[in-house]
CSV table of C-alpha atoms in Angstrom, one decimal:
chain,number,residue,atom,x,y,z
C,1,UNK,CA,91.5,211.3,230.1
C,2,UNK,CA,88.3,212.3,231.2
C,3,UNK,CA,87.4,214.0,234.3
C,4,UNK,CA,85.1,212.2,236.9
C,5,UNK,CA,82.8,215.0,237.2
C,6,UNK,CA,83.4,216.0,234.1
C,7,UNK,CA,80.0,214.2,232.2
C,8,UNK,CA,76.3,215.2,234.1
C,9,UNK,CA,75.5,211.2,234.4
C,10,UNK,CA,78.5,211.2,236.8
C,11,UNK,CA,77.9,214.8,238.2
C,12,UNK,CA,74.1,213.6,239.7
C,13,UNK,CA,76.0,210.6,241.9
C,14,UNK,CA,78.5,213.0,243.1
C,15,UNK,CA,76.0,215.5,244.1
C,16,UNK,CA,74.4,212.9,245.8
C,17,UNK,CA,77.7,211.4,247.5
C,18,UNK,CA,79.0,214.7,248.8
C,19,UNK,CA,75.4,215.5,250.2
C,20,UNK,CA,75.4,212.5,251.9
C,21,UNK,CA,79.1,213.1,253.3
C,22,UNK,CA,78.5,216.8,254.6
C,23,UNK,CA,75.5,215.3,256.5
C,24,UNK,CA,77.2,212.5,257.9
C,25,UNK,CA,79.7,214.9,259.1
C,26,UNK,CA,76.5,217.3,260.7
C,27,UNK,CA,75.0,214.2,262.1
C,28,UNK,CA,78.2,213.3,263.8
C,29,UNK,CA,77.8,216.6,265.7
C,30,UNK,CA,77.7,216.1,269.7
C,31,UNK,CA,74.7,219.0,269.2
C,32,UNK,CA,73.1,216.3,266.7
C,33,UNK,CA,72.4,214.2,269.2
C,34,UNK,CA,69.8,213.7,272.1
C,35,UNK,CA,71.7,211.7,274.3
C,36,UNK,CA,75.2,210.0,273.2
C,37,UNK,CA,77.2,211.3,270.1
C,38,UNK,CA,76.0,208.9,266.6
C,39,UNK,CA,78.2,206.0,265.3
C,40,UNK,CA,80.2,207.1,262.2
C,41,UNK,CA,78.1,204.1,260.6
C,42,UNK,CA,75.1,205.2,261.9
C,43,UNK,CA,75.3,208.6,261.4
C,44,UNK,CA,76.2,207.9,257.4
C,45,UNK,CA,73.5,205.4,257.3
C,46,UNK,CA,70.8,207.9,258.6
C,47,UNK,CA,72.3,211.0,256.6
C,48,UNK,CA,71.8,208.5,253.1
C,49,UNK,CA,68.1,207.6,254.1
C,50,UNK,CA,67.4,211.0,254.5
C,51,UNK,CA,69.3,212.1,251.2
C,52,UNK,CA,67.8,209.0,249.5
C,53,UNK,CA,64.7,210.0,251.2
C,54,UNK,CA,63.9,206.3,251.9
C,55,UNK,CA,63.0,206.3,256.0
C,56,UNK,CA,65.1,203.8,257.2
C,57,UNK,CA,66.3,204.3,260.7
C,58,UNK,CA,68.9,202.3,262.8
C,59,UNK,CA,68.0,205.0,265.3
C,60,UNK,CA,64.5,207.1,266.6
C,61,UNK,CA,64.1,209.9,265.1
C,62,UNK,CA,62.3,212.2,267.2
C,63,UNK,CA,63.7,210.8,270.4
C,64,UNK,CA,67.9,210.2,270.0
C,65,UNK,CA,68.3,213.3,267.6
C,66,UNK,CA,68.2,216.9,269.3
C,67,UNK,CA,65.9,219.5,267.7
C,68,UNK,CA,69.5,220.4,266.0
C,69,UNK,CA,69.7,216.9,264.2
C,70,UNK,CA,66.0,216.6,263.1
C,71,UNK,CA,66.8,220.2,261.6
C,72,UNK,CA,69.8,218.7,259.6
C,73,UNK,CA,67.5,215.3,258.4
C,74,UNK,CA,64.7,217.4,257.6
C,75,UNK,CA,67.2,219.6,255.3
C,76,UNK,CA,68.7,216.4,253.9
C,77,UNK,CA,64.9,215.4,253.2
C,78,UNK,CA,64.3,218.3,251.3
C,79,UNK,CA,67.7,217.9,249.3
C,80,UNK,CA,67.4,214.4,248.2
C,81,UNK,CA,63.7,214.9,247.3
C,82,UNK,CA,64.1,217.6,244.9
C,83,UNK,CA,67.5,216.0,243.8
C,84,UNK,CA,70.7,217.0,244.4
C,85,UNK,CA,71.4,218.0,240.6
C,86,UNK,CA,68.1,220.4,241.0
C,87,UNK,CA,70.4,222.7,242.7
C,88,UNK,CA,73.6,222.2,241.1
C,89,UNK,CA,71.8,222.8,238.0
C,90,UNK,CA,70.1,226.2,239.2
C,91,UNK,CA,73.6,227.2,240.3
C,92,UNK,CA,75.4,226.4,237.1
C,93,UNK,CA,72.0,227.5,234.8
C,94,UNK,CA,73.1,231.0,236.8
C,95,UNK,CA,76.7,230.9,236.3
C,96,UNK,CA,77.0,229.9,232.8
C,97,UNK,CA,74.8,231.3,230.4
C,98,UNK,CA,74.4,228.1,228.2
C,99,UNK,CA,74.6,224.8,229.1
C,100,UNK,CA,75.8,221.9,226.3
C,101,UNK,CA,72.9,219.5,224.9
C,102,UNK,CA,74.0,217.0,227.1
C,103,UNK,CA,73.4,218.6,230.3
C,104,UNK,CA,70.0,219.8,229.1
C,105,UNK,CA,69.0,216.8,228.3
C,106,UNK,CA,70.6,215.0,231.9
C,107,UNK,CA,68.6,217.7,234.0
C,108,UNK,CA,65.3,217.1,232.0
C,109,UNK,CA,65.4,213.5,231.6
C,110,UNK,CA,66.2,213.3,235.7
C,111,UNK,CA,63.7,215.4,236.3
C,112,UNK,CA,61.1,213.2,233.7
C,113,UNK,CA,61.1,215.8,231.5
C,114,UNK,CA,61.1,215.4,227.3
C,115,UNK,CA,64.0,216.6,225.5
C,116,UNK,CA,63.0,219.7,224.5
C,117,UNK,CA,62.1,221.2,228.0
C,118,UNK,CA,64.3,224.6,228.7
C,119,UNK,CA,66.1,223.2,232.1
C,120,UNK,CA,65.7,226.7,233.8
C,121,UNK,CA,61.8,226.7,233.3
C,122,UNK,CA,61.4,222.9,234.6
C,123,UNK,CA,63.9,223.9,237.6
C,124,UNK,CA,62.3,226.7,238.4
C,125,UNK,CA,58.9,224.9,238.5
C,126,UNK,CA,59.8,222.0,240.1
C,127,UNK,CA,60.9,224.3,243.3
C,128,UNK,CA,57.9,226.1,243.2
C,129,UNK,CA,55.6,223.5,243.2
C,130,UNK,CA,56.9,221.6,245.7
C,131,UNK,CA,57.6,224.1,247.9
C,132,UNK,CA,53.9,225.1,247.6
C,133,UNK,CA,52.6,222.0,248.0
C,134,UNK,CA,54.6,221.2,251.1
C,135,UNK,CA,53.4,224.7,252.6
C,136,UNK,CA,49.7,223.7,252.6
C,137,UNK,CA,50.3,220.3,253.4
C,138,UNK,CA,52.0,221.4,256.6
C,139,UNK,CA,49.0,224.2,257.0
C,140,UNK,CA,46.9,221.1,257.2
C,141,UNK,CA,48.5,219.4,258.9
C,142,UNK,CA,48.9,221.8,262.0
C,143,UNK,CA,45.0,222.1,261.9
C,144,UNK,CA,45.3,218.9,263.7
C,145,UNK,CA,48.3,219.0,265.1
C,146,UNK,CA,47.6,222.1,266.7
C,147,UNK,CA,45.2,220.7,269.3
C,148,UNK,CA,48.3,218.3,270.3
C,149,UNK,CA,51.4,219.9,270.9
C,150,UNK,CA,52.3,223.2,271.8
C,151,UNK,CA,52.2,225.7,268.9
C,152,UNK,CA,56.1,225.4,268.6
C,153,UNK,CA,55.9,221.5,268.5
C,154,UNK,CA,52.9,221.6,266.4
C,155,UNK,CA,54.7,224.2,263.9
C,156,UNK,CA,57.9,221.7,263.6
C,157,UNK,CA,55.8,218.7,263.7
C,158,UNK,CA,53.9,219.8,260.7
C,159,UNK,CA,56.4,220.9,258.6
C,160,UNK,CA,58.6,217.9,259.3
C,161,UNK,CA,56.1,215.3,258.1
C,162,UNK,CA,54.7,217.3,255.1
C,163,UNK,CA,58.1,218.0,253.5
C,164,UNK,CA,58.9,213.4,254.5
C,165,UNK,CA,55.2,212.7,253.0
C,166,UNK,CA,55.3,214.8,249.9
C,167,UNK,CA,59.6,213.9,249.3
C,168,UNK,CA,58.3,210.2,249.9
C,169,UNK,CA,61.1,209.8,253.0
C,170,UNK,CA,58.8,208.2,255.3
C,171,UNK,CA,60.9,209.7,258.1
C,172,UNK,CA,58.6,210.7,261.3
C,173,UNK,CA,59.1,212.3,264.8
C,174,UNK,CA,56.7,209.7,266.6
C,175,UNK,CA,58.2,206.6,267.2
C,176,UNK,CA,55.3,204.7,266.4
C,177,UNK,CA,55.2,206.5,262.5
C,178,UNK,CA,51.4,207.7,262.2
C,179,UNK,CA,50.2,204.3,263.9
C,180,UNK,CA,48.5,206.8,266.4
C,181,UNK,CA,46.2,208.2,263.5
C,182,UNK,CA,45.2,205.0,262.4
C,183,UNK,CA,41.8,206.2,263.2
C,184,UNK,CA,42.1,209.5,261.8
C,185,UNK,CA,40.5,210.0,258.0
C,186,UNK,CA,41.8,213.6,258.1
C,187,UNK,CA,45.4,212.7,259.0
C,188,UNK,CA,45.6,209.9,256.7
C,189,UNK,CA,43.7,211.6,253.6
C,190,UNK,CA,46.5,214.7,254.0
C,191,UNK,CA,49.3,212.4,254.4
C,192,UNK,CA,47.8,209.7,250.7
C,193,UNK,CA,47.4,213.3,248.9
C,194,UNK,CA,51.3,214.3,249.6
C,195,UNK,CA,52.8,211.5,249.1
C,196,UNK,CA,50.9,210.5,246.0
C,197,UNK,CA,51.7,214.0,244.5
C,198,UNK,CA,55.2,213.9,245.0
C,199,UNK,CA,55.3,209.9,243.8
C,200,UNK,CA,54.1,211.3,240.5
C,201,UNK,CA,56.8,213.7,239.4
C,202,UNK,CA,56.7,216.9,239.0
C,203,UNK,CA,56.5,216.7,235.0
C,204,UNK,CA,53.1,215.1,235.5
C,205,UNK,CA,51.6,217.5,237.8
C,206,UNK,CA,52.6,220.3,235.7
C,207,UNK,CA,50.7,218.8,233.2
C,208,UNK,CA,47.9,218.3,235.2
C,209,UNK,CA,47.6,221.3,236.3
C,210,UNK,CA,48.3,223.2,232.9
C,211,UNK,CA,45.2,220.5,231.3
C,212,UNK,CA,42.6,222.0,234.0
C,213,UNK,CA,44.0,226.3,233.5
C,214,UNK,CA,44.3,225.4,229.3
C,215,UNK,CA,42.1,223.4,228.5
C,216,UNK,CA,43.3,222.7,225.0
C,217,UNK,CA,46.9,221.5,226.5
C,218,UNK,CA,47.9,218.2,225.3
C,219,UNK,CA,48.7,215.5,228.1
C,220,UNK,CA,51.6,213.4,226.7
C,221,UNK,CA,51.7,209.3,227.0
C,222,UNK,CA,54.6,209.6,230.1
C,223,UNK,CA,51.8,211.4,232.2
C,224,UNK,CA,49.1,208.8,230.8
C,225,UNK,CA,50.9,206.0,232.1
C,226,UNK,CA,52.2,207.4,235.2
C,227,UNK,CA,48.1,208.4,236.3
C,228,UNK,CA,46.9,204.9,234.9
C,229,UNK,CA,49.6,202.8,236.7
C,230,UNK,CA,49.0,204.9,239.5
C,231,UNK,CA,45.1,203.8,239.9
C,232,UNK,CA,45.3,200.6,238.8
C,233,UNK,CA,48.5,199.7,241.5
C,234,UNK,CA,46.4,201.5,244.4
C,235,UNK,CA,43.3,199.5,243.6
C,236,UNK,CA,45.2,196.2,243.6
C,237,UNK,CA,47.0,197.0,246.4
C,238,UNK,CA,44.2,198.0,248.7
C,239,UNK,CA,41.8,195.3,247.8
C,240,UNK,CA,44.5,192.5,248.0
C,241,UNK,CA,45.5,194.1,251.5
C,242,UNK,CA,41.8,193.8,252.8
C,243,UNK,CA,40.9,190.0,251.6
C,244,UNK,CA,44.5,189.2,253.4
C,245,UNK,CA,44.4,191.0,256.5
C,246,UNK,CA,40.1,191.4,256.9
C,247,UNK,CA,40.5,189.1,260.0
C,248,UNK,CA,44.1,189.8,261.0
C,249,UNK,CA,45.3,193.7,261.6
C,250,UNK,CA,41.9,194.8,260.3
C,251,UNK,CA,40.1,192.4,262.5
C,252,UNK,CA,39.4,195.1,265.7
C,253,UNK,CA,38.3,197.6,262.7
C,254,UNK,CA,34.8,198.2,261.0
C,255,UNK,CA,35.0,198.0,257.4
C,256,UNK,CA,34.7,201.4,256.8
C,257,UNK,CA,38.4,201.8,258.7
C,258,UNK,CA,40.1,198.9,257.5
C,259,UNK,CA,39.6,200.1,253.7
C,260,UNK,CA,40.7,203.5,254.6
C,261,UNK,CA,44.1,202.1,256.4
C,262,UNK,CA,44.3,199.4,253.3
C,263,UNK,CA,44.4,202.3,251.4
C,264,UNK,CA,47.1,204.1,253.0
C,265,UNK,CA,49.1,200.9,253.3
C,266,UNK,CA,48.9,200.9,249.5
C,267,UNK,CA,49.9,204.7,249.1
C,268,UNK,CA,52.6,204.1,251.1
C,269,UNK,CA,54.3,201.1,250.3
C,270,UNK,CA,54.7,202.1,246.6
C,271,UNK,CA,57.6,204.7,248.1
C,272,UNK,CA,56.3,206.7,251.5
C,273,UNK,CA,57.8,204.6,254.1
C,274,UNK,CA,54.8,205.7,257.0
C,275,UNK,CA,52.6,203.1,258.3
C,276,UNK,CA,49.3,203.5,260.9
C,277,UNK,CA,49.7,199.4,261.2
C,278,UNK,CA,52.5,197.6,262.2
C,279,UNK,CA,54.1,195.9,259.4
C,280,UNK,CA,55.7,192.9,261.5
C,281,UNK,CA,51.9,192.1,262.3
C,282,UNK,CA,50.8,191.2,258.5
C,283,UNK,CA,50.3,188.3,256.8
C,284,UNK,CA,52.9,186.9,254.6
C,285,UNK,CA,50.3,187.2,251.6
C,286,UNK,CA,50.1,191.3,252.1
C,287,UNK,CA,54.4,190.9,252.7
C,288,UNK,CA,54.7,190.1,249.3
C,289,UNK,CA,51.8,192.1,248.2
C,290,UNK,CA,54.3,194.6,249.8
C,291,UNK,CA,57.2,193.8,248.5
C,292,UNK,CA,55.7,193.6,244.6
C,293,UNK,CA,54.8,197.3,245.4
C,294,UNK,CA,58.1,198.6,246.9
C,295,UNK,CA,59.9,197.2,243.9
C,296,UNK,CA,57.8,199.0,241.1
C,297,UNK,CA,57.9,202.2,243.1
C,298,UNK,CA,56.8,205.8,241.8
C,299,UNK,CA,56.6,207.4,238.8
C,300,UNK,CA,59.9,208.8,236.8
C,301,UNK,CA,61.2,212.4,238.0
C,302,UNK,CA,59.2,212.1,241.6
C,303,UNK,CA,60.9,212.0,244.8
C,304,UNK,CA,60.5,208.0,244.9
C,305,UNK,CA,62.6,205.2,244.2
C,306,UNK,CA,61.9,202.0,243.0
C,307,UNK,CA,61.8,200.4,239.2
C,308,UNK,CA,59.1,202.6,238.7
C,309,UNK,CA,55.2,202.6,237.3
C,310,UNK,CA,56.6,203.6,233.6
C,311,UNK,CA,59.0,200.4,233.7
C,312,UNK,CA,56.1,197.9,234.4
C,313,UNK,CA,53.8,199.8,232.1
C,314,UNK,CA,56.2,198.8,229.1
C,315,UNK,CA,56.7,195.2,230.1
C,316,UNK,CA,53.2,195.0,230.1
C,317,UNK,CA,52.2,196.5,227.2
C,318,UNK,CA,55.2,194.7,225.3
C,319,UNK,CA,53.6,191.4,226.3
C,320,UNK,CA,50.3,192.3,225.6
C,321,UNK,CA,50.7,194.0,221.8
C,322,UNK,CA,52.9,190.7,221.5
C,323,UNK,CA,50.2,188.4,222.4
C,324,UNK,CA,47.8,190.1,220.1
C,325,UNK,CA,50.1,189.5,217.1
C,326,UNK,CA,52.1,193.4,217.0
C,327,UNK,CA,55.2,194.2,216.1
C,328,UNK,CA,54.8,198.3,217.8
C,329,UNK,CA,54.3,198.5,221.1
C,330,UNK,CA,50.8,200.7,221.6
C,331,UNK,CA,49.3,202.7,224.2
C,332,UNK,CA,46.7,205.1,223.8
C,333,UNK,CA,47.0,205.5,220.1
C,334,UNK,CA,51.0,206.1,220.7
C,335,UNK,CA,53.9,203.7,219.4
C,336,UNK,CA,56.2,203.5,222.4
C,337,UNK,CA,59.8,203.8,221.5
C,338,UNK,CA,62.2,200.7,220.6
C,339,UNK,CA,64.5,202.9,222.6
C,340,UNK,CA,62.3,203.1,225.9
C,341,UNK,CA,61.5,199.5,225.8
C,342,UNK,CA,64.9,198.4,225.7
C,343,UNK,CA,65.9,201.2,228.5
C,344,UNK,CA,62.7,199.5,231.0
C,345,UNK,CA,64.0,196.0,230.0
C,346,UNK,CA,67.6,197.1,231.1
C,347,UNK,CA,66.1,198.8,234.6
C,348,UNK,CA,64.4,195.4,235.9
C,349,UNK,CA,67.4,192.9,234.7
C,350,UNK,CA,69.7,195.3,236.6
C,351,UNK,CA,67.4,195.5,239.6
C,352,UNK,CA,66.5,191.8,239.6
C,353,UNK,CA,70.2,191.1,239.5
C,354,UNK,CA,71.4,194.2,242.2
C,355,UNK,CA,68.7,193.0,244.6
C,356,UNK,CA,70.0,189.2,244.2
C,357,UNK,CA,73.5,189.8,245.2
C,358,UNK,CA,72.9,192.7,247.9
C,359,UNK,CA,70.5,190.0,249.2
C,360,UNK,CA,73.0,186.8,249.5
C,361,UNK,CA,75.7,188.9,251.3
C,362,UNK,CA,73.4,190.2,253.7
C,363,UNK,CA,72.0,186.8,254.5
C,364,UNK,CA,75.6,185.8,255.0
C,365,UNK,CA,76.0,189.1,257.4
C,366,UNK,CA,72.5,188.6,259.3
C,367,UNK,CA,71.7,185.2,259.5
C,368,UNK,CA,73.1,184.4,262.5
C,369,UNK,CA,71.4,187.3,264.5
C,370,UNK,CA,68.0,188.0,262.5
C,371,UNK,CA,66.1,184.5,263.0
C,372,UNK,CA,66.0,184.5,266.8
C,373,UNK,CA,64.6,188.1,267.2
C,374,UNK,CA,61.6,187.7,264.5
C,375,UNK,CA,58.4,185.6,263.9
C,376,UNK,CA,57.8,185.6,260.0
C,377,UNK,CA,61.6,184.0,259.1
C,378,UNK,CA,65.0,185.4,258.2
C,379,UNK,CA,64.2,185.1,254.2
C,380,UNK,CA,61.3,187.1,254.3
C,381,UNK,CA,62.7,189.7,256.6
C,382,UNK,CA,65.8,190.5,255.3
C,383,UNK,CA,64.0,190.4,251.4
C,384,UNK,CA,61.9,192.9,252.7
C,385,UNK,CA,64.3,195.3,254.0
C,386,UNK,CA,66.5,194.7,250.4
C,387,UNK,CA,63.2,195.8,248.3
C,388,UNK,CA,62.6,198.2,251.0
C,389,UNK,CA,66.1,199.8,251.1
C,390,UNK,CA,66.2,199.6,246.7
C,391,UNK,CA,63.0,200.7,246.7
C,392,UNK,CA,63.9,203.9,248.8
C,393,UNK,CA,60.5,203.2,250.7
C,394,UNK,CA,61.6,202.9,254.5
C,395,UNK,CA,59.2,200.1,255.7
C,396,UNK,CA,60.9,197.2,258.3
C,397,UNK,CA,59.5,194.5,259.7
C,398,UNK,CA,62.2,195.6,262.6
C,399,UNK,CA,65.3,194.1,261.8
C,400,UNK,CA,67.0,197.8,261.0
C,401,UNK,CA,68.3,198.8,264.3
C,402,UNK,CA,70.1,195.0,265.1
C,403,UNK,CA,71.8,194.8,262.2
C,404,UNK,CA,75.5,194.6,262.2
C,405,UNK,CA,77.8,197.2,260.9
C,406,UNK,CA,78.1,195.4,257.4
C,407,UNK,CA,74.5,194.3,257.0
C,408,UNK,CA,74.1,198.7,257.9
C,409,UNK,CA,76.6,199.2,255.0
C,410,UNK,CA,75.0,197.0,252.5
C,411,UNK,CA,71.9,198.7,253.1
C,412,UNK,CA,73.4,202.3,252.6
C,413,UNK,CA,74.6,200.8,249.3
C,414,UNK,CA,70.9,200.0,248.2
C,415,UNK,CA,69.3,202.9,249.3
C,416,UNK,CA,72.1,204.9,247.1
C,417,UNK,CA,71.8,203.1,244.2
C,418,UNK,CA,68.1,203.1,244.6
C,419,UNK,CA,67.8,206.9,244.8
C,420,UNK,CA,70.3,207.8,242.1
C,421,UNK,CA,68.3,205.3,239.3
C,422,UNK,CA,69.8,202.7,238.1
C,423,UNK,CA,69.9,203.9,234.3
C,424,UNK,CA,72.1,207.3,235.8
C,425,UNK,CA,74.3,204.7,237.5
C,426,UNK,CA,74.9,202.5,234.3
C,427,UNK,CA,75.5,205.1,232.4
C,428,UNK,CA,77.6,206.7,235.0
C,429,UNK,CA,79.6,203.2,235.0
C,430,UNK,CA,80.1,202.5,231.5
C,431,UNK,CA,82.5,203.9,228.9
C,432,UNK,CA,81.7,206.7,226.1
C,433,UNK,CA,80.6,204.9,223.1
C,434,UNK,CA,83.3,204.3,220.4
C,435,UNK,CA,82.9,206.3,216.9
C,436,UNK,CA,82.6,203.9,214.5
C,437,UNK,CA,81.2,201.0,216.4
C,438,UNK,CA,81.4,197.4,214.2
C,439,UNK,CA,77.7,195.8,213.9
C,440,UNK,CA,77.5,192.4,212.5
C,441,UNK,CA,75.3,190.6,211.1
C,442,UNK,CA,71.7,189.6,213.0
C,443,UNK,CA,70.5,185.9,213.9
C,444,UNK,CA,67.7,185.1,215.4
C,445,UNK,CA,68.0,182.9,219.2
C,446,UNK,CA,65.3,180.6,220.6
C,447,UNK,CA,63.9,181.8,223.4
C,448,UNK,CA,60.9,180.8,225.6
């Protein structure tokens, strides 16, 4: 029989699960808190938004956590965003000297890599870059905060929201998120650069940054589609966010400002979680504009969650090269596999279908509580906070802290399932295939 932890599909949920457990356990700490000791259901649910570095809070962050408990988030932060099996690999690439073909090809395909990437080389990379990138985000970030806070506030400050930004948590120590600095370009530029950087994966930047030092280095189709999908989702997403909130939340804001904090709301809502305008206050036609981008998410082997920019690219394309009469799939003069289409059709049934049920038992748990507290309607609420939860993106419309105990749970669920990816969590789930397999014959089925 074979062991649980025993195949590295399995390996990267329990990772995950035990992270998740050890902070509970932290969070649960009278020295955790600020004022009375956590909830065992609030302390897990704040330890697997922080692992799942989505930014959902039942509880404030920077006022009922002591500087002992926003030490332990922030650690959890940096845990989940790099991924759990990061580490665990760099511990067991130490211990044993070679690792089988399937773990190689686990850590590089969780970490967006090809097949043929040495694990040690993308580990090693991935820490480094992000460990740099967080370092002068947070040095610009205390240029500002510096002329706020005390030195020792501004220090923590700073390198608490560049290591949320850049992991895509969307956790923050102001209770208002950055709402404050919704008048700040510099703020808000810092904040669009991190979390856009770490929303496209660490694969892509490498390659990014290895096209501008060689310039003969070849940038593969995964990183065309992740930068393409990545532009053309922003530009949507900010201009459909200022024709449908001009004369609402942007209404007390030159144009010049409310295209800048369009912006950010469309940087952010693909994964980050922080918001400079209050999301309750939005029209239901940016909600779902919202909601569309939550559920596509960042690109593959980042530090967000969602169904991801890849997933959509494929669907796309599929229906396109079939409306022009192709049988191949094409994309910038590439044939995209049979293998990765099926895989991106797989990753939105499941999603569709995960989303659905999660989404009837919490309007069963909720919906006696949620419609007298909230002015756009218990549906659209409690869909948001689903997306929002699968999506690991960390935006409410402020339902989060009210909820009941089970409507808590069925959120932690989400944001687990969101973070591991749902292809790990299939595969996790499902048996090893059988040698010698029967296939039968083919028939065609009317569909459409």
């Amino acid at each position: 029989m074979e062991l649980i932890g025993s195949r590295p599909d399995r390996k990267v949920i329990i990772y995950f699960a035990l992270t998740i457990l050890i902070g509970t356990g932290l969070l649960m700490l009278p020295v955790s808190a600020a004022n009375n000791q956590l909830r065992l259901v609030d302390a897990l649910f704040t330890s697997t938004s922080a692992v799942c570095v989505t930014g959902l809070t039942v509880l404030d962050t920077g006022h009922d956590f002591s500087l002992f408990g926003q030490i332990v988030i922030l650690t959890l932060i940096q845990l989940g965003g790099l991924g759990i099996m990061t580490f665990a690999s760099i511990l067991l690439v130490t211990v044993v000297p070679r690792l089988s073909l399937r773990d190689r090809l686990v850590i590089s395909q969780t970490l967006g890599g090809g097949q043929m990437i040495r694990p040690m080389t993308l580990l090693k990379a991935v820490a480094l870059s992000t460990f740099i990138i967080e370092l002068i985000g947070a040095g610009l970030l205390f240029l500002k905060f510096r002329t706020q806070f005390p030195i020792g506030e501004a220090v923590f400050h700073s390198i608490f929201h560049a290591v949320s930004a850049f992991c895509n948590a969307g956790f923050s120590t102001f209770s208002t998120s950055l709402e404050y600095y919704s008048g700040n370009f510099y703020v808000i530029s810092v904040f669009s650069i991190l979390i856009i950087c770490g929303g496209l994966g660490f694969v892509v930047i490498g390659e990014i940054v290895s096209r501008f030092a060689y310039k003969s280095t070849r940038v593969s189709l995964h990183t065309k589609l992740c930068l393409s999908m990545t532009v053309v989702l922003l530009l949507i997403g900010t201009l459909a966010f200022m024709l449908a909130d001009y004369g609402n939340v942007f209404g007390d804001m030159n144009f010049g400002w409310s295209l800048v904090n369009a912006f950010f709301q469309a940087v952010t809502c693909r994964t980050a979680g922080f918001n400079t305008i209050p999301q309750a206050n939005l029209t239901e036609v940016s909600l779902l504009v919202t909601m569309i981008l939550m559920f596509i998410g960042a690109c593959p082997g980042s530090t967000g969650g969602g169904v991801k920019t890849t997933t959509i690219a494929i669907i796309f394309l599929l229906a396109y090269n079939r409306f022009r009469g192709r049988i191949s799939i094409r994309a910038f003069k590439k044939t995209i596999s049979h293998d990765s289409v099926i895989k991106a059709l797989t990753v939105i049934v499941a999603a569709a279908t995960i989303i659905a049920i999660m989404f009837v038992l919490f309007m069963f748990a909720e919906e006696h509580t949620i419609p007298h507290r909230l002015s756009h309607g218990w549906f659209i609420e409690s869909l948001f906070e689903m997306i929002s939860a699968f999506g690991t993106v960390g935006l409410s419309l402020g339902i989060t802290g009210g909820l009941h105990d089970f409507g808590k749970v069925l959120i932690i669920l989400l944001m687990f399932i969101g973070r591991v990816g749902l292809l790990t969590l299939v595969f996790a789930l499902a048996r090893e295939p059988k040698k010698g397999e029967i296939v039968y014959i083919e028939e065609q089925v009317m569909v459409g």
